[in-house]
Amino acid sequence: MHAVTAQPQQKRLRRTTRWSRIGVYSLVLLVLLWTLAPLYFLVITSLKQYVGTIAYPLPWLPTPFTWNNYAIMFTNYSPDSVSYRFLHALRNSVIASTATTALNLVFGSAAAYVLARARMRGKNAITMIFLASNLLPTVALIIPFYVLTVTYLSGLHLYDTNTLMVILYTSFSLGLVIWIMRGYFESIPIELEEAARVDGASRLVSLVRIILPLTLPGLLATGLLTFLMSWDNFILPLVLGPDSSAYNLPFFIYSLSGQYLHLNNEIAAGGVLSAIPPVLIVLFFGKYIVSGLTAGSVKG
Amino acid sequence: MTSMPVESPPKRATLRQRVFRALSGEYFWLYLLLLPSILILIAVILIPMLFAFQMSLGNTSIVVVAGRGSINNQWVGLQNYLSLLQNPSFWQALRETLYFWVVSILIEITVGIGMAALMNQSFFGRRIFRVIVFIPWAIPTVVNAMLWGMIFDGNNFGALNDLLLQWHLIQSPIVWLNPSALFPQIPWLSNALSYLGSNLAMNSIIVGDEWKTLPIVAILVLAGMQTIPHEFYEAARVEGASAWRQFRQITLPLIAPVLTVVLILRTMQLMRAFTLIFTLEQFGLPVLSIQAYQQAFAFGSFGMGSAVSFLIGLIALIIAYFYIKRLYREEL
C-alpha cells in the first residue's frame, strides 16, 4: 500500500523541482539581461562613430567602428580641448576622492572609537546626530555653502578649489563612517584592550597597536565606500567648482552633453573611462563593502 | 548596549578637580579624538543650516564681482514660506518628490528581496552571477543618467524606441523623458496619477535609478539572508510550513535589521535624486531639489531657494528621526 502511494508522490515532487529549476534559470537569465544590456549598449556606443549612434535601425554592434572616442581623451592636449578637460577632471577626481577618504578614515574612526568605548553621557545622541547629518540631502546645504563661500569667506579664496571639495565631501560622508566604524569597534571584545593596558600600554597605544589591525576590514570597507561616494559627486562641482581647477569626472561628462551637439559616442567613452575605477573596486572588494554596510546594522 | 564601563564614573568633585582630571587623564585624549569630527559637524553642517534659515527669512540677493560677493539681505519674515505654501507648484513638487521616494522604496523592497532570494538559490554559475549583478551600482550617477538618456531618447534611434519599433509594438517613437500624463484615454485615472506626481518622465527616471540601486539592496538583503541558520527552515519544513509562511515567519523578521540599513542608505538619496533628474531634465521635472536649485542659481533669489532647501532638510530630518529611532529602539 505504502509503495503504491509513494510512487506518484515522488514523481510529482520530481516534476515540481524540475519546474522550479526552469523557473530559477529563466529568472537568472532575466536579471542578467536587465543588468548587462544597458552596460553592453554603453560600451558599443563608445566604440561607434557618431553616425552609428543616430541611425535607424540602431546598429547593435559597434559599427561603424572607431577607437577615436577614447583617443581624443588623451591626445591633442591644449587648453579647452576635450583631453585637457578630461585629464583635469581625472586629476581632480583622484586628488579629491583620495584626500577625502584619508581624512574620513582618520577623523571618523577616531570619533567612532570614542563613541564606542568612552563612558560618556549622550554618546548615542551624538552618534545619531552624526548619522542624521548624513541623511541631510546635499541640495539642502548647497545654497548656504555657495553664499558663504563667495561672500563672508571670499577672503579664503575657496571657490573653485579642490580644498573646498575635500572639506565638503568629507563632512558628507563622516556620519556614515562614524556609524559603520562604531559598529566595528563595539564588536571587538574590550578584554583584548584591557589585557594590553594591564601590560602597560596606554589607551592610545592599545588603539593603534591592538584595535586598528583588528578593524582593518572595517577601515577598508568605509574607505572604499567614501571613495566611491566622493567619486560620484556631481552637485558640489556643479555649483562650487565649475572650472578646470576643481571639477571632477561626473561634471566633465555632464559638460560633454552640450546644448547644440549631443555626441553620444564621446559621452559613452567618457562614461566608460570614469566607471572603470569604481567598477574595479566593486569587483575586487565588493565583499568588504557589503560586510561594512551590514556591520552597521549589527549592534554590539 | 553591551559596551562595558571602562572605569567607574568620577564621584562628585570640585570644578578645579574636574578640569584637572579632564585635561590630565586619558579622557582628554578621548575628547581630543572626537573633537575634529564635532568641529566639522558644526562648521560644515550646523552653521550652514542656520545660515540657510536666516537667508530664508529675507529677500536675499548677492552680487559677485571678481570673486568677491556682497550680500543683500532684506528681512521679510516668513514671507518666503507663506508664498511657497500658497503656491500649488510647491505642493506638486512635494508630491512628485514623495512619489519618487515611495515608489523607489517599494520597488526596492519587493524586487530587491526577490532578487536576493534568487541569488540565495543554488544554481550553476551563482558566484559569477552575484558579481555581475553588483556592477551597475558602481557606475557613477551621471554616467547612469547619460546612459538612460540614450536608452530613453525620444527619437527613433533611442535604444528602447528602436527595439519597440522594430518589434512593431509601437507605431511612432515615444518621448520617454517628457513629463506627460499617463493613460490619456482614461481622464480620471490620468488626472489622479498626475496629481500624485506620476508622469511618464518620472517613471522612466525611476526605472533608470532602480537599475543602479537595486543591486546594492539585493546584495545587502542577501547578506542578511545568509546569516539565517538552515535549521530554522528545516524545522519549519518538518512542521509543514509553506514556502510563503517560511518567508513571512523566518526570513522577513530576520532580515529586518538589514532592511533598516537599506532604508537609511536610500533615504540619504531621497532628495539626492537631483543628479539624475537635473542631468536628464534640467528644470523640466521640478521636484523640490530642482526647485531649490532653480530659485537660487537660475532666478538669483537665494531667500526663496533657502526656504525650499530648509524645508527639504526638515523633511529629511523628520524621516531620519523615525529611522534612527527604529534603529536604536531598544535603547531609547
Short mmCIF file of N, CA and C in Angstrom, two decimals, chain B residues 13-135:
data_model
loop_
_atom_site.label_atom_id
_atom_site.label_comp_id
_atom_site.label_asym_id
_atom_site.label_seq_id
_atom_site.Cartn_x
_atom_site.Cartn_y
_atom_site.Cartn_z
N ALA B 13 33.08 65.99 42.28
CA ALA B 13 34.36 66.62 42.53
C ALA B 13 34.20 68.11 42.33
N THR B 14 35.14 68.88 42.88
CA THR B 14 35.07 70.32 42.67
C THR B 14 35.40 70.62 41.23
N LEU B 15 35.07 71.83 40.85
CA LEU B 15 35.27 72.22 39.44
C LEU B 15 36.73 72.09 39.07
N ARG B 16 37.62 72.56 39.99
CA ARG B 16 39.04 72.55 39.65
C ARG B 16 39.54 71.12 39.46
N GLN B 17 39.08 70.25 40.37
CA GLN B 17 39.46 68.83 40.23
C GLN B 17 38.97 68.26 38.93
N ARG B 18 37.73 68.64 38.56
CA ARG B 18 37.16 68.08 37.34
C ARG B 18 37.94 68.55 36.12
N VAL B 19 38.29 69.86 36.10
CA VAL B 19 39.06 70.38 34.97
C VAL B 19 40.41 69.69 34.90
N PHE B 20 41.04 69.53 36.08
CA PHE B 20 42.36 68.89 36.11
C PHE B 20 42.26 67.47 35.56
N ARG B 21 41.23 66.76 36.03
CA ARG B 21 41.07 65.38 35.57
C ARG B 21 40.82 65.33 34.07
N ALA B 22 40.01 66.30 33.62
CA ALA B 22 39.67 66.29 32.19
C ALA B 22 40.91 66.52 31.33
N LEU B 23 41.82 67.38 31.82
CA LEU B 23 42.98 67.71 30.99
C LEU B 23 44.11 66.71 31.13
N SER B 24 44.22 66.08 32.30
CA SER B 24 45.39 65.22 32.52
C SER B 24 45.10 63.76 32.19
N GLY B 25 43.89 63.33 32.46
CA GLY B 25 43.59 61.91 32.30
C GLY B 25 43.46 61.52 30.85
N GLU B 26 43.15 60.23 30.68
CA GLU B 26 43.03 59.77 29.30
C GLU B 26 41.74 60.25 28.67
N TYR B 27 40.78 60.72 29.48
CA TYR B 27 39.58 61.28 28.89
C TYR B 27 39.92 62.42 27.96
N PHE B 28 40.95 63.17 28.33
CA PHE B 28 41.38 64.27 27.49
C PHE B 28 41.68 63.79 26.08
N TRP B 29 42.40 62.67 26.01
CA TRP B 29 42.74 62.13 24.68
C TRP B 29 41.50 61.69 23.94
N LEU B 30 40.58 61.13 24.69
CA LEU B 30 39.35 60.69 24.04
C LEU B 30 38.60 61.86 23.43
N TYR B 31 38.47 62.92 24.23
CA TYR B 31 37.75 64.08 23.69
C TYR B 31 38.49 64.68 22.53
N LEU B 32 39.80 64.65 22.59
CA LEU B 32 40.62 65.19 21.51
C LEU B 32 40.37 64.42 20.22
N LEU B 33 40.14 63.10 20.35
CA LEU B 33 39.87 62.30 19.16
C LEU B 33 38.51 62.63 18.56
N LEU B 34 37.58 62.98 19.45
CA LEU B 34 36.22 63.26 18.99
C LEU B 34 36.11 64.68 18.42
N LEU B 35 36.98 65.55 18.89
CA LEU B 35 36.85 66.98 18.59
C LEU B 35 36.79 67.32 17.09
N PRO B 36 37.72 66.82 16.26
CA PRO B 36 37.69 67.25 14.85
C PRO B 36 36.35 66.97 14.19
N SER B 37 35.78 65.79 14.48
CA SER B 37 34.51 65.45 13.85
C SER B 37 33.41 66.39 14.29
N ILE B 38 33.42 66.72 15.59
CA ILE B 38 32.40 67.64 16.09
C ILE B 38 32.56 69.01 15.42
N LEU B 39 33.82 69.45 15.30
CA LEU B 39 34.05 70.75 14.67
C LEU B 39 33.57 70.74 13.22
N ILE B 40 33.87 69.66 12.50
CA ILE B 40 33.42 69.57 11.11
C ILE B 40 31.90 69.62 11.06
N LEU B 41 31.27 68.88 11.97
CA LEU B 41 29.80 68.87 12.01
C LEU B 41 29.25 70.27 12.22
N ILE B 42 29.85 71.01 13.17
CA ILE B 42 29.35 72.35 13.46
C ILE B 42 29.62 73.29 12.29
N ALA B 43 30.85 73.25 11.76
CA ALA B 43 31.23 74.24 10.75
C ALA B 43 30.57 73.97 9.41
N VAL B 44 30.44 72.72 9.04
CA VAL B 44 30.00 72.43 7.67
C VAL B 44 28.54 72.00 7.58
N ILE B 45 27.94 71.62 8.70
CA ILE B 45 26.53 71.23 8.63
C ILE B 45 25.66 72.22 9.42
N LEU B 46 26.00 72.42 10.70
CA LEU B 46 25.12 73.19 11.56
C LEU B 46 25.07 74.66 11.18
N ILE B 47 26.24 75.29 11.02
CA ILE B 47 26.27 76.72 10.70
C ILE B 47 25.61 77.00 9.35
N PRO B 48 25.94 76.24 8.28
CA PRO B 48 25.23 76.48 7.02
C PRO B 48 23.72 76.30 7.14
N MET B 49 23.29 75.30 7.94
CA MET B 49 21.86 75.10 8.14
C MET B 49 21.22 76.36 8.73
N LEU B 50 21.86 76.89 9.80
CA LEU B 50 21.32 78.09 10.44
C LEU B 50 21.37 79.27 9.49
N PHE B 51 22.46 79.35 8.73
CA PHE B 51 22.59 80.44 7.77
C PHE B 51 21.50 80.36 6.70
N ALA B 52 21.20 79.14 6.27
CA ALA B 52 20.14 78.96 5.29
C ALA B 52 18.82 79.44 5.87
N PHE B 53 18.60 79.14 7.15
CA PHE B 53 17.36 79.58 7.79
C PHE B 53 17.29 81.10 7.83
N GLN B 54 18.42 81.73 8.16
CA GLN B 54 18.46 83.19 8.21
C GLN B 54 18.16 83.78 6.83
N MET B 55 18.80 83.20 5.80
CA MET B 55 18.57 83.72 4.45
C MET B 55 17.13 83.53 4.02
N SER B 56 16.52 82.42 4.48
CA SER B 56 15.17 82.12 4.04
C SER B 56 14.17 83.12 4.61
N LEU B 57 14.59 83.87 5.62
CA LEU B 57 13.70 84.86 6.22
C LEU B 57 13.89 86.23 5.57
N GLY B 58 14.64 86.26 4.47
CA GLY B 58 14.89 87.55 3.85
C GLY B 58 14.73 87.48 2.35
N ASN B 59 14.83 88.65 1.76
CA ASN B 59 14.78 88.74 0.31
C ASN B 59 16.22 88.77 -0.18
N THR B 60 16.90 87.63 -0.05
CA THR B 60 18.34 87.65 -0.20
C THR B 60 18.76 87.66 -1.65
N SER B 61 19.67 88.57 -1.97
CA SER B 61 20.29 88.52 -3.29
C SER B 61 21.78 88.78 -3.09
N ILE B 62 22.60 88.25 -3.99
CA ILE B 62 24.02 88.52 -3.85
C ILE B 62 24.57 89.01 -5.18
N VAL B 63 25.60 89.84 -5.05
CA VAL B 63 26.27 90.36 -6.24
C VAL B 63 27.72 89.93 -6.15
N VAL B 64 28.20 89.23 -7.17
CA VAL B 64 29.58 88.77 -7.15
C VAL B 64 30.38 89.55 -8.18
N VAL B 65 31.41 90.25 -7.72
CA VAL B 65 32.29 90.97 -8.63
C VAL B 65 33.70 90.49 -8.39
N ALA B 66 34.33 89.95 -9.41
CA ALA B 66 35.71 89.49 -9.34
C ALA B 66 35.94 88.57 -8.15
N GLY B 67 35.08 87.60 -7.99
CA GLY B 67 35.26 86.60 -6.95
C GLY B 67 34.87 87.05 -5.56
N ARG B 68 34.50 88.33 -5.40
CA ARG B 68 34.08 88.81 -4.09
C ARG B 68 32.62 89.19 -4.15
N GLY B 69 31.84 88.59 -3.28
CA GLY B 69 30.42 88.84 -3.33
C GLY B 69 29.98 89.71 -2.18
N SER B 70 28.95 90.50 -2.43
CA SER B 70 28.33 91.20 -1.31
C SER B 70 26.91 90.71 -1.22
N ILE B 71 26.41 90.63 0.00
CA ILE B 71 25.10 90.04 0.22
C ILE B 71 24.12 91.13 0.62
N ASN B 72 22.94 91.03 0.07
CA ASN B 72 21.90 91.99 0.40
C ASN B 72 20.73 91.21 0.96
N ASN B 73 20.52 91.34 2.25
CA ASN B 73 19.51 90.52 2.91
C ASN B 73 18.46 91.41 3.57
N GLN B 74 17.31 91.51 2.91
CA GLN B 74 16.25 92.36 3.44
C GLN B 74 15.26 91.49 4.18
N TRP B 75 15.08 91.77 5.44
CA TRP B 75 14.23 90.94 6.29
C TRP B 75 12.78 90.98 5.82
N VAL B 76 12.21 89.82 5.54
CA VAL B 76 10.79 89.80 5.19
C VAL B 76 10.01 88.83 6.06
N GLY B 77 10.65 88.29 7.09
CA GLY B 77 9.94 87.37 7.98
C GLY B 77 9.60 86.07 7.27
N LEU B 78 8.40 85.59 7.52
CA LEU B 78 8.02 84.29 6.97
C LEU B 78 7.43 84.39 5.56
N GLN B 79 7.60 85.55 4.95
CA GLN B 79 7.01 85.79 3.63
C GLN B 79 7.33 84.67 2.63
N ASN B 80 8.62 84.27 2.57
CA ASN B 80 9.01 83.24 1.60
C ASN B 80 8.25 81.94 1.82
N TYR B 81 8.17 81.55 3.10
CA TYR B 81 7.49 80.29 3.41
C TYR B 81 6.02 80.39 3.07
N LEU B 82 5.41 81.54 3.41
CA LEU B 82 3.97 81.69 3.15
C LEU B 82 3.68 81.62 1.66
N SER B 83 4.50 82.30 0.86
CA SER B 83 4.20 82.28 -0.58
C SER B 83 4.48 80.89 -1.15
N LEU B 84 5.45 80.17 -0.56
CA LEU B 84 5.68 78.80 -1.01
C LEU B 84 4.46 77.93 -0.71
N LEU B 85 3.97 78.01 0.53
CA LEU B 85 2.88 77.13 0.94
C LEU B 85 1.59 77.47 0.21
N GLN B 86 1.50 78.71 -0.31
CA GLN B 86 0.30 79.07 -1.06
C GLN B 86 0.43 78.74 -2.54
N ASN B 87 1.64 78.34 -2.95
CA ASN B 87 1.87 78.11 -4.37
C ASN B 87 1.58 76.65 -4.72
N PRO B 88 0.61 76.39 -5.59
CA PRO B 88 0.29 75.00 -5.94
C PRO B 88 1.49 74.24 -6.52
N SER B 89 2.39 74.93 -7.20
CA SER B 89 3.51 74.22 -7.82
C SER B 89 4.45 73.67 -6.75
N PHE B 90 4.50 74.31 -5.58
CA PHE B 90 5.30 73.75 -4.49
C PHE B 90 4.72 72.43 -4.03
N TRP B 91 3.39 72.39 -3.89
CA TRP B 91 2.76 71.15 -3.42
C TRP B 91 2.90 70.06 -4.45
N GLN B 92 2.81 70.45 -5.74
CA GLN B 92 3.02 69.46 -6.79
C GLN B 92 4.44 68.90 -6.71
N ALA B 93 5.41 69.79 -6.50
CA ALA B 93 6.81 69.35 -6.39
C ALA B 93 6.97 68.42 -5.20
N LEU B 94 6.31 68.76 -4.08
CA LEU B 94 6.40 67.91 -2.89
C LEU B 94 5.83 66.52 -3.18
N ARG B 95 4.66 66.49 -3.86
CA ARG B 95 4.07 65.19 -4.17
C ARG B 95 4.95 64.39 -5.12
N GLU B 96 5.56 65.09 -6.11
CA GLU B 96 6.44 64.38 -7.03
C GLU B 96 7.64 63.80 -6.30
N THR B 97 8.20 64.59 -5.36
CA THR B 97 9.33 64.11 -4.59
C THR B 97 8.97 62.87 -3.79
N LEU B 98 7.80 62.95 -3.11
CA LEU B 98 7.38 61.82 -2.28
C LEU B 98 7.05 60.61 -3.15
N TYR B 99 6.44 60.86 -4.32
CA TYR B 99 6.14 59.75 -5.24
C TYR B 99 7.42 59.02 -5.62
N PHE B 100 8.43 59.82 -6.00
CA PHE B 100 9.72 59.23 -6.39
C PHE B 100 10.25 58.34 -5.27
N TRP B 101 10.18 58.87 -4.06
CA TRP B 101 10.76 58.16 -2.94
C TRP B 101 9.97 56.91 -2.58
N VAL B 102 8.64 57.05 -2.48
CA VAL B 102 7.81 55.92 -2.06
C VAL B 102 7.90 54.79 -3.09
N VAL B 103 7.76 55.15 -4.38
CA VAL B 103 7.78 54.10 -5.40
C VAL B 103 9.15 53.43 -5.44
N SER B 104 10.23 54.22 -5.34
CA SER B 104 11.57 53.61 -5.34
C SER B 104 11.70 52.62 -4.21
N ILE B 105 11.28 53.04 -3.00
CA ILE B 105 11.43 52.17 -1.84
C ILE B 105 10.60 50.90 -2.00
N LEU B 106 9.36 51.05 -2.53
CA LEU B 106 8.51 49.88 -2.70
C LEU B 106 9.15 48.90 -3.69
N ILE B 107 9.65 49.42 -4.82
CA ILE B 107 10.28 48.54 -5.80
C ILE B 107 11.49 47.86 -5.16
N GLU B 108 12.27 48.63 -4.40
CA GLU B 108 13.48 48.05 -3.83
C GLU B 108 13.15 46.95 -2.84
N ILE B 109 12.11 47.16 -2.05
CA ILE B 109 11.80 46.14 -1.05
C ILE B 109 11.27 44.88 -1.72
N THR B 110 10.34 45.04 -2.70
CA THR B 110 9.77 43.84 -3.31
C THR B 110 10.77 43.18 -4.27
N VAL B 111 11.17 43.91 -5.31
CA VAL B 111 12.08 43.31 -6.29
C VAL B 111 13.44 43.00 -5.66
N GLY B 112 13.89 43.87 -4.78
CA GLY B 112 15.19 43.65 -4.13
C GLY B 112 15.20 42.35 -3.34
N ILE B 113 14.15 42.13 -2.54
CA ILE B 113 14.09 40.88 -1.77
C ILE B 113 13.97 39.69 -2.72
N GLY B 114 13.19 39.87 -3.81
CA GLY B 114 13.07 38.80 -4.79
C GLY B 114 14.41 38.44 -5.41
N MET B 115 15.18 39.46 -5.79
CA MET B 115 16.49 39.20 -6.37
C MET B 115 17.41 38.52 -5.37
N ALA B 116 17.33 38.96 -4.11
CA ALA B 116 18.16 38.35 -3.08
C ALA B 116 17.79 36.88 -2.90
N ALA B 117 16.48 36.60 -2.89
CA ALA B 117 16.03 35.21 -2.74
C ALA B 117 16.53 34.37 -3.92
N LEU B 118 16.52 34.97 -5.11
CA LEU B 118 17.02 34.26 -6.29
C LEU B 118 18.51 33.95 -6.13
N MET B 119 19.27 34.96 -5.67
CA MET B 119 20.71 34.75 -5.52
C MET B 119 21.03 33.75 -4.41
N ASN B 120 20.05 33.54 -3.52
CA ASN B 120 20.26 32.61 -2.41
C ASN B 120 19.97 31.16 -2.82
N GLN B 121 19.35 30.98 -4.01
CA GLN B 121 19.14 29.61 -4.52
C GLN B 121 20.49 29.06 -4.98
N SER B 122 20.54 27.75 -5.13
CA SER B 122 21.77 27.20 -5.69
C SER B 122 21.54 26.92 -7.16
N PHE B 123 22.38 27.48 -8.02
CA PHE B 123 22.28 27.21 -9.44
C PHE B 123 23.67 27.36 -10.04
N PHE B 124 23.80 26.88 -11.28
CA PHE B 124 25.10 26.89 -11.93
C PHE B 124 25.56 28.34 -12.18
N GLY B 125 26.78 28.66 -11.76
CA GLY B 125 27.33 30.00 -12.00
C GLY B 125 26.85 31.03 -11.00
N ARG B 126 26.48 30.59 -9.78
CA ARG B 126 25.93 31.53 -8.82
C ARG B 126 26.94 32.59 -8.39
N ARG B 127 28.19 32.15 -8.20
CA ARG B 127 29.21 33.10 -7.71
C ARG B 127 29.42 34.24 -8.70
N ILE B 128 29.60 33.87 -9.99
CA ILE B 128 29.85 34.89 -11.00
C ILE B 128 28.61 35.75 -11.21
N PHE B 129 27.43 35.14 -11.03
CA PHE B 129 26.17 35.88 -11.15
C PHE B 129 26.10 37.00 -10.11
N ARG B 130 26.48 36.67 -8.88
CA ARG B 130 26.44 37.68 -7.81
C ARG B 130 27.37 38.84 -8.12
N VAL B 131 28.53 38.53 -8.70
CA VAL B 131 29.48 39.60 -9.02
C VAL B 131 28.92 40.49 -10.13
N ILE B 132 28.35 39.87 -11.16
CA ILE B 132 27.84 40.64 -12.30
C ILE B 132 26.69 41.54 -11.87
N VAL B 133 25.81 40.99 -11.04
CA VAL B 133 24.64 41.76 -10.62
C VAL B 133 25.05 43.04 -9.88
N PHE B 134 26.20 43.00 -9.23
CA PHE B 134 26.64 44.13 -8.40
C PHE B 134 27.16 45.31 -9.24
N ILE B 135 27.55 45.04 -10.51
CA ILE B 135 28.27 46.06 -11.29
C ILE B 135 27.50 47.39 -11.45
#
